[in-house]
Short mmCIF file of C-alpha atoms and ligand atoms in Angstrom, two decimals:
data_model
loop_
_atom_site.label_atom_id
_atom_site.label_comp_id
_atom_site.label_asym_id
_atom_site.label_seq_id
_atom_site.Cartn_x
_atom_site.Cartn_y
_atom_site.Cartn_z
CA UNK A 1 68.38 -59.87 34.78
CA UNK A 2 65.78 -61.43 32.22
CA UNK A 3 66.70 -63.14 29.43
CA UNK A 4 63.98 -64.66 28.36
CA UNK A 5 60.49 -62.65 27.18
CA UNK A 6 58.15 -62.92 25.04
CA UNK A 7 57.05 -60.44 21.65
CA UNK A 8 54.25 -60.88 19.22
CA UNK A 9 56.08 -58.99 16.40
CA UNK A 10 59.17 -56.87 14.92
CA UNK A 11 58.34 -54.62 12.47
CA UNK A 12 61.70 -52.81 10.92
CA UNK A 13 61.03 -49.56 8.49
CA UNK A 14 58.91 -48.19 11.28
CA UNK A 15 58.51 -44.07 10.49
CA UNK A 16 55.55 -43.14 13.94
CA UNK A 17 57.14 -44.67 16.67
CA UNK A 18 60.08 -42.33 17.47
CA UNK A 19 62.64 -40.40 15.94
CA UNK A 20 64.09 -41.63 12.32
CA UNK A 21 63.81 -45.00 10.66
CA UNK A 22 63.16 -47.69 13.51
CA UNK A 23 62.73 -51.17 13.92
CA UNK A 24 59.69 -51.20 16.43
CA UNK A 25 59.61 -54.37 19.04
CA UNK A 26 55.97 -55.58 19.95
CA UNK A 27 56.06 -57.19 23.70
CA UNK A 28 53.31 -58.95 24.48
CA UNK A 29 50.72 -58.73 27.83
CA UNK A 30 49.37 -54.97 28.50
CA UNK A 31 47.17 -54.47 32.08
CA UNK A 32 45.22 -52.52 29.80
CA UNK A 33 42.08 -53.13 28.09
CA UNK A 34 41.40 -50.03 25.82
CA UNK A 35 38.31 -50.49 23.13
CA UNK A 36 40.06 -48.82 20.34
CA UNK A 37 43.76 -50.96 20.98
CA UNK A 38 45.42 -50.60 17.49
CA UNK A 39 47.15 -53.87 18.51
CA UNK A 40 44.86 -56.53 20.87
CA UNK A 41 46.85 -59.55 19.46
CA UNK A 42 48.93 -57.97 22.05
CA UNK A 43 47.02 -57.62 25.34
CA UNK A 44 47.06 -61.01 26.24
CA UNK A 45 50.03 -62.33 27.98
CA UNK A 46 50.26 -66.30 26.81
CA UNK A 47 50.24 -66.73 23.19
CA UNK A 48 47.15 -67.26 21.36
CA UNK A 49 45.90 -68.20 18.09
CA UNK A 50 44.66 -65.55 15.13
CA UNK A 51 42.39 -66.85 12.33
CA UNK A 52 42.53 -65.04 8.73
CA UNK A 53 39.61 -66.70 6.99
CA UNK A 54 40.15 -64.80 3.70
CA UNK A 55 43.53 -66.74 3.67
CA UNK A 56 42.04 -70.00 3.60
CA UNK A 57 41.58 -70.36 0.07
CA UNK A 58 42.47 -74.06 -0.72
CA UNK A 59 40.23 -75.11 2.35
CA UNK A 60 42.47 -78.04 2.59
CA UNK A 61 40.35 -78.83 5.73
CA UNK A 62 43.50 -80.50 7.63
CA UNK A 63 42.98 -78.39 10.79
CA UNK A 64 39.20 -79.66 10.88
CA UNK A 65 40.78 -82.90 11.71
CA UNK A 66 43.57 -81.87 13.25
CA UNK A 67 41.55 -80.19 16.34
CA UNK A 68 40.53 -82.55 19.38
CA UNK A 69 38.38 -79.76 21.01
CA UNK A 70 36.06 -79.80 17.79
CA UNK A 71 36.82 -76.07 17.90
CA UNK A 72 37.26 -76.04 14.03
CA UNK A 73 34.40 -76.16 11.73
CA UNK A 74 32.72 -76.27 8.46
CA UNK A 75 29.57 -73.71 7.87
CA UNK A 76 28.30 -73.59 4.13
CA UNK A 77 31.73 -75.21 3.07
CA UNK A 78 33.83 -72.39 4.83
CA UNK A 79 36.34 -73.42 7.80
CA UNK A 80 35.13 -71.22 11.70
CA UNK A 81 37.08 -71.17 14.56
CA UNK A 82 35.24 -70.92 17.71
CA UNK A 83 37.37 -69.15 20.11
CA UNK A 84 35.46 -70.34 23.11
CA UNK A 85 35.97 -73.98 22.31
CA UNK A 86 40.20 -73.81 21.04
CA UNK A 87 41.86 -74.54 24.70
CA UNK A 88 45.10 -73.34 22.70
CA UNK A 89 46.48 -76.93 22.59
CA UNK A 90 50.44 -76.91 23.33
CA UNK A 91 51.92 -77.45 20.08
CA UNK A 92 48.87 -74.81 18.57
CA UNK A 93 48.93 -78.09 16.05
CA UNK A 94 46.39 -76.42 13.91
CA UNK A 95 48.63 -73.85 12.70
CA UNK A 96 51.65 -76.12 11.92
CA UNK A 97 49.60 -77.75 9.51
CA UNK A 98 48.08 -74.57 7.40
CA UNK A 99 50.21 -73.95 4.77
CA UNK A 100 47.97 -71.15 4.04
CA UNK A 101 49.01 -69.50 7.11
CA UNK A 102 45.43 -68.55 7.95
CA UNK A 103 45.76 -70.10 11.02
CA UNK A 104 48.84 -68.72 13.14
CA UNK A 105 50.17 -68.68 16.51
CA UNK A 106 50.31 -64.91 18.13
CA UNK A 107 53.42 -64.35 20.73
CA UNK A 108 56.67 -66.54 20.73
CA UNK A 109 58.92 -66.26 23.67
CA UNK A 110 62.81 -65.52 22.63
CA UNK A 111 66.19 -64.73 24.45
CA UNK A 112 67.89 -61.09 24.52
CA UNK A 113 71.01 -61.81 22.98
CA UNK A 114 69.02 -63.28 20.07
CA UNK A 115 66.49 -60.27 19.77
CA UNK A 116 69.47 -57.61 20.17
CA UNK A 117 71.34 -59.60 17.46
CA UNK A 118 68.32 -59.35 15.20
CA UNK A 119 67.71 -55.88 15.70
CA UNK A 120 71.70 -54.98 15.32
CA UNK A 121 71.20 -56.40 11.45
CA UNK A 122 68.75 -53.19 10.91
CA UNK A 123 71.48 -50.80 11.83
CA UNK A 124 72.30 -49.91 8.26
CA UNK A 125 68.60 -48.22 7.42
CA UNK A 126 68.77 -46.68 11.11
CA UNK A 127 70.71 -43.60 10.20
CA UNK A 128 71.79 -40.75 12.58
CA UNK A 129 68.34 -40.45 14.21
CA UNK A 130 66.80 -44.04 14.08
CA UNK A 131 66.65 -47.35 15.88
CA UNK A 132 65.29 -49.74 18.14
CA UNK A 133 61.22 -48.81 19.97
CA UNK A 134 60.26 -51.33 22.48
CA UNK A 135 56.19 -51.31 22.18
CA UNK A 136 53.32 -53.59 22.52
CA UNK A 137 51.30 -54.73 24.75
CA UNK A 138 53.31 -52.98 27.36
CA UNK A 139 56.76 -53.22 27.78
CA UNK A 140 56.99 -52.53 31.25
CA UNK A 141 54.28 -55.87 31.85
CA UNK A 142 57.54 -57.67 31.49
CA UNK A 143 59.78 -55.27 33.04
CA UNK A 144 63.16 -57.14 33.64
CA UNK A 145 62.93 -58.45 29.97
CA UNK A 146 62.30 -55.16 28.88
CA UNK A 147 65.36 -53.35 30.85
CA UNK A 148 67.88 -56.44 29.55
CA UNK A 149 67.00 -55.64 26.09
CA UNK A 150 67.71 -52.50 26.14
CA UNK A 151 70.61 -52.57 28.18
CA UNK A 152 72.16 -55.12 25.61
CA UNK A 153 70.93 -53.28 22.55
CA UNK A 154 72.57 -50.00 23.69
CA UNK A 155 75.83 -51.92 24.26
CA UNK A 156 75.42 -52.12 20.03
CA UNK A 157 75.37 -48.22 20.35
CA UNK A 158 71.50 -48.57 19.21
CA UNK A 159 68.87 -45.48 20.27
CA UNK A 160 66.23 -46.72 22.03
CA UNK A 161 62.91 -45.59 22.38
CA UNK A 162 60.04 -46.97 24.77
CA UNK A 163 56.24 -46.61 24.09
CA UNK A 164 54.35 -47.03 27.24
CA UNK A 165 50.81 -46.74 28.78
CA UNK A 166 52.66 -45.65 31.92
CA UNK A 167 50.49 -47.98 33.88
CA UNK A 168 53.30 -49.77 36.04
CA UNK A 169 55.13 -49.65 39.32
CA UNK A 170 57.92 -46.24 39.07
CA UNK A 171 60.59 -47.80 40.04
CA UNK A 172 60.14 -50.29 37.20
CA UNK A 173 60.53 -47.06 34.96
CA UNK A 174 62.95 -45.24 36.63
CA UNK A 175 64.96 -48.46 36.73
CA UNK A 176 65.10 -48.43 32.75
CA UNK A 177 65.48 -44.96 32.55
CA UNK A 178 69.45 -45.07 31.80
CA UNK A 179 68.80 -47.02 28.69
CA UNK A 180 66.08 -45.22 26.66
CA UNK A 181 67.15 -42.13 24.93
CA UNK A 182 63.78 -40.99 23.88
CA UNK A 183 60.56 -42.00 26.07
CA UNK A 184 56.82 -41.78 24.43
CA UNK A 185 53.84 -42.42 26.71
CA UNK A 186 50.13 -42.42 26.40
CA UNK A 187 47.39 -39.95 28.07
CA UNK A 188 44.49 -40.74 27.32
CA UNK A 189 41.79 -39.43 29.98
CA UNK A 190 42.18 -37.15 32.68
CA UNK A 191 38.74 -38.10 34.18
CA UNK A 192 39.33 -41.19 36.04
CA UNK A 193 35.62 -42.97 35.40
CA UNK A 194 36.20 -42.92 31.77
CA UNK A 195 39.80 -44.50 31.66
CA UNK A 196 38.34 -46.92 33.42
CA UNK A 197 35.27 -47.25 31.58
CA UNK A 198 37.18 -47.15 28.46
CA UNK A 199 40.83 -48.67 29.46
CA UNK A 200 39.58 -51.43 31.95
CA UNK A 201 42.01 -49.33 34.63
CA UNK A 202 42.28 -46.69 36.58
CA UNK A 203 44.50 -43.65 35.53
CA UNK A 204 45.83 -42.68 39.18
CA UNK A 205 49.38 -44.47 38.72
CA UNK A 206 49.91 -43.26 35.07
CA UNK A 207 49.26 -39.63 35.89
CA UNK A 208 51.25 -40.08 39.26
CA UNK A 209 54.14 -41.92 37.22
CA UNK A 210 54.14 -38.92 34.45
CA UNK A 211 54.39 -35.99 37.07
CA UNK A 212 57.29 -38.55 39.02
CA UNK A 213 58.90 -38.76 35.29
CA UNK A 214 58.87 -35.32 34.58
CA UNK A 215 60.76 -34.26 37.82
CA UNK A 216 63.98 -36.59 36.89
CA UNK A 217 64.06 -37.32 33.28
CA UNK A 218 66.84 -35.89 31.02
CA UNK A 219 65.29 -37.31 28.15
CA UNK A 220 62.86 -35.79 25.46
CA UNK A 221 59.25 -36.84 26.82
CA UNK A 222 56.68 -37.29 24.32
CA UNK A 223 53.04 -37.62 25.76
CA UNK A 224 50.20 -38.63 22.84
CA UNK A 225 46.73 -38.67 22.78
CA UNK A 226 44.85 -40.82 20.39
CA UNK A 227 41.83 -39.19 19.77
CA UNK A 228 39.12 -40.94 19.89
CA UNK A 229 35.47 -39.20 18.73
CA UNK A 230 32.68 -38.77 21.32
CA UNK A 231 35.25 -40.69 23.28
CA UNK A 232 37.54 -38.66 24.69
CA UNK A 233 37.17 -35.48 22.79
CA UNK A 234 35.24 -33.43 24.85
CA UNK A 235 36.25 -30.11 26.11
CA UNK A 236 36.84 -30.98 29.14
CA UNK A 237 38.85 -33.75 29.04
CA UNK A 238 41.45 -31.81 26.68
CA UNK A 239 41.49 -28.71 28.81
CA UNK A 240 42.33 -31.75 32.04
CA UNK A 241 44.77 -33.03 30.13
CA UNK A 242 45.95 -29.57 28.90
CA UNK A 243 46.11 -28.06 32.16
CA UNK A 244 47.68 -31.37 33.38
CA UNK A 245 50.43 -31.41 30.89
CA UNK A 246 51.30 -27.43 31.66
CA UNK A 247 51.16 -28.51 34.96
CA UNK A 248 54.20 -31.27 34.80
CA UNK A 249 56.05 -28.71 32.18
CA UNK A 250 55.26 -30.52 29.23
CA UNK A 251 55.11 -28.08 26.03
CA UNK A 252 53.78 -30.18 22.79
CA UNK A 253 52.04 -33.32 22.35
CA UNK A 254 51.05 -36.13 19.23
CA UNK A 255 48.16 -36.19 18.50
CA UNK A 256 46.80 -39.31 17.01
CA UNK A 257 43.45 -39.22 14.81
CA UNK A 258 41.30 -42.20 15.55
CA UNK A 259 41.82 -44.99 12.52
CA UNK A 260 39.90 -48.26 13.85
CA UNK A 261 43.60 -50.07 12.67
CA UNK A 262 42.77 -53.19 15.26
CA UNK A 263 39.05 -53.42 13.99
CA UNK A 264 40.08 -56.54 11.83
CA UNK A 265 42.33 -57.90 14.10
CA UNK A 266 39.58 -58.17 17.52
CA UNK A 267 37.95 -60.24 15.50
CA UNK A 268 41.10 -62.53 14.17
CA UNK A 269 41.44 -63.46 17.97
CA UNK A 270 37.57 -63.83 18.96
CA UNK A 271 36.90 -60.38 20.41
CA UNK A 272 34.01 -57.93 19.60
CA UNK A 273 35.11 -54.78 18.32
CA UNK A 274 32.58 -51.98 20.20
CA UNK A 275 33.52 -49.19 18.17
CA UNK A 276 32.44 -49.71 14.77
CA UNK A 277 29.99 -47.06 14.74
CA UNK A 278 32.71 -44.46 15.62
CA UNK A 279 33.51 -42.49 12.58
CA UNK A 280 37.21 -40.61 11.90
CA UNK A 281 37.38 -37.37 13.42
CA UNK A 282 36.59 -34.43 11.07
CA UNK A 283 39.72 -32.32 10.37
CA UNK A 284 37.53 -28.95 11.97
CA UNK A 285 37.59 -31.52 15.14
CA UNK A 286 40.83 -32.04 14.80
CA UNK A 287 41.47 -28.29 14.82
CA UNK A 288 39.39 -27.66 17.74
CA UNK A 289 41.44 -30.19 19.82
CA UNK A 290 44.29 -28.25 18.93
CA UNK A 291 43.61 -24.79 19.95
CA UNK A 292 42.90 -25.95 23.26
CA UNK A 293 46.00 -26.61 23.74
CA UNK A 294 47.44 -24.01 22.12
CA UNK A 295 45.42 -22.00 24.82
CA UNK A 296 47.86 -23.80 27.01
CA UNK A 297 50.81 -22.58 24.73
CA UNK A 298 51.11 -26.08 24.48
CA UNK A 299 52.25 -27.76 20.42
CA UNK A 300 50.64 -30.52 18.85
CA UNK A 301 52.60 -32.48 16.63
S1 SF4 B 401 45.06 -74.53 18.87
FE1 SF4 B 401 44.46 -76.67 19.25
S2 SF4 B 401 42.46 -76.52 20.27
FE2 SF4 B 401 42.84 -74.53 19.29
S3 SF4 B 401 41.88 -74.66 17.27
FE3 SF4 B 401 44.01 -75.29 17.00
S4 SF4 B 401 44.01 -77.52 17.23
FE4 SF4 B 401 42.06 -76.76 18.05
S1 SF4 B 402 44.54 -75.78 7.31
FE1 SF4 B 402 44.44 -73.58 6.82
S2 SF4 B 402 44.00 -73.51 4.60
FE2 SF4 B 402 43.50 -75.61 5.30
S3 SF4 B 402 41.32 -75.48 5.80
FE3 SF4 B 402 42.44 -75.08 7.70
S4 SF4 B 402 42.56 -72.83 7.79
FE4 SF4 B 402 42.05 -73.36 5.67
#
C-alpha cells in the first residue's frame, strides 16, 4: 500500500469523465507522449513550473531577482521564462513570491486519507450516478497510489471511475479492478507506426491489455477515440479499430472531436505545440467516422 502520490489537479463539477456529476482527480506522470495531450502539465512525473504571462500585469519584477539560474527575464519591459535555463529550484521560489500567480508550481505530492477526505466533501453534488474519476497523466504510472485511493474512497461508498491510456503492466489493472465501478480507456491507433509516431509508444500492451480486460471485467467498459483530423481519421484506422473493438465484444464507443484544449498550456510549460495547423473536424467528418462503425453495429456516443 501507497500512501503517498502525487496529482496536478482536482477539478469537482466534472460532467465528460464518467457517469453523473464527478469530481475528476488529475495524477501526474503518463509514459505517453501524445501531440494533441489535452493535459501535458501532466506528462511529466516531478513537478514543474507553468508561466501565464497574461497574468503578470503589475510586473512587480520580484521573480527577476528572485531566480539564481538567470532563467527569468525582461524583453521590451515584459517578464520570459526560459524553460531551458529554470533547473526547477527546490522551493520553485519564484512562484512563492508572485502574487499574481502567473508563475505557479504544477504537481504537489499528497497522502490518501487526505485526498479521499477531500473528495468525500463533494458527495452532496454527486447524486445517484456521480463521483470520484481518477485521470491524468496516467493513473496506473503510479499504480499502488492509484489502487489505495480508490480502495479508501470506496470505503466512503464513492463510485469510482478510472481514465486510462491502458499502457501499463495487467496485473497493475486487474489488481485495481475490484475498486472501479466504471472503467474508460483510450484507443487511439490500431496501426502500430503511428501510435508511436504520434504517442511516443508502442500500442502492443494497450491493445493486449484491452482484449485481457474484456475477458474478466464485470464492469461497463468505455473505449474513446479522440479524433484527431488527418491524424488518425483515415479509413483504415477506424475500420482497425472497428473490427478490433467487435473483435473483444465491445458495442459503442465516445467519440471525442479534436479541440486543441492543451494548445495554451504546451506552451505554459516550454513545449512546442505541433498541431496548430490542424483544424476541428467538420461535422460530415464526424459522420463519416461514425458509420464505420455503425458498419460494425457498433454505437458512438
Ligand atoms: S523555479 Fe527556480 S530556477 Fe526556475 S525560474 Fe523559478 S527561481 Fe528560477
Ligand atoms: S513575480 Fe509574477 S507578477 Fe511579478 S513580475 Fe514576476 S511573473 Fe510578473
Amino acid at each position: 500500500m501507497c500512501n503517498v502520490g502525487r496529482i496536478f489537479d482536482i477539478q469537482p463539477y466534472s460532467v465528460h469523465d464518467g457517469p453523473g456529476i464527478r469530481t475528476t482527480v488529475f495524477l501526474k506522470g503518463c509514459p505517453l507522449n501524445c501531440k494533441w495531450c489535452s493535459n501535458p502539465e501532466g506528462i511529466r512525473e516531478k513537478p514543474q513550473i507553468r508561466f501565464f504571462p497574461d497574468l503578470c500585469r503589475t510586473n512587480c519584477q520580484r521573480c527577476l531577482d528572485q531566480c539564481k539560474k538567470q532563467a527569468i527575464q525582461k524583453e521590451k519591459d515584459r517578464i520570459c521564462l526560459d524553460f531551458s535555463k529554470c533547473d526547477l529550484c527546490e522551493e520553485f521560489s519564484c512562484t512563492l513570491l508572485c502574487y499574481e500567480k502567473a508563475l505557479r508550481v504544477c504537481g504537489h505530492d499528497t497522502t490518501v486519507e487526505k485526498l479521499a477526505k477531500k473528495i468525500s466533501l463533494d458527495r452532496s453534488f454527486f447524486g445517484e450516478d456521480g463521483g470520484v474519476t481518477l485521470s491524468g497523466g496516467e493513473p496506473f504510472f503510479q499504480p499502488d497510489f492509484t489502487n489505495s485511493v480508490l480502495r479508501e474512497v470506496k470505503s466512503y461508498g464513492i463510485s469510482t471511475v478510472v481514465e486510462t491510456s491502458m499502457f501499463a503492466p495487467f496485473e497493475t489493472i486487474e489488481k485495481a479492478l475490484p475498486f472501479i465501478d466504471f472503467f474508460i480507456f483510450d484507443i487511439k491507433f490500431f496501426e502500430e507506426k503511428k501510435h508511436l509516431e504520434y504517442c511516443g509508444v508502442s500500442n502492443n500492451i494497450i491493445l493486449e491489455n484491452i482484449k485481457k480486460l474484456t475477458k474478466i471485467a464485470r464492469i461497463p467498459l468505455l473505449p474513446r477515440l479522440p479524433i484527431i483530423p488527418g491524424v488518425n481519421d483515415s479509413a483504415e484506422n477506424i475500420n482497425g479499430i472497428a473490427a478490433f473493438l467487435k473483435g473483444v465484444g465491445l458495442s459503442y464507443i465516445n467519440l471525442l472531436p479534436f479541440m486543441k484544449l492543451g494548445e495554451g498550456k504546451f506552451e505554459q510549460i516550454g513545449l512546442k505545440y505541433h498541431l496548430k495547423q490542424i483544424q476541428a473536424l467538420p461535422s460530415q467528418s464526424l459522420q463519416k467516422v461514425s458509420q464505420c462503425f455503425s458498419e460494425y453495429n457498433i454505437t458512438c456516443i
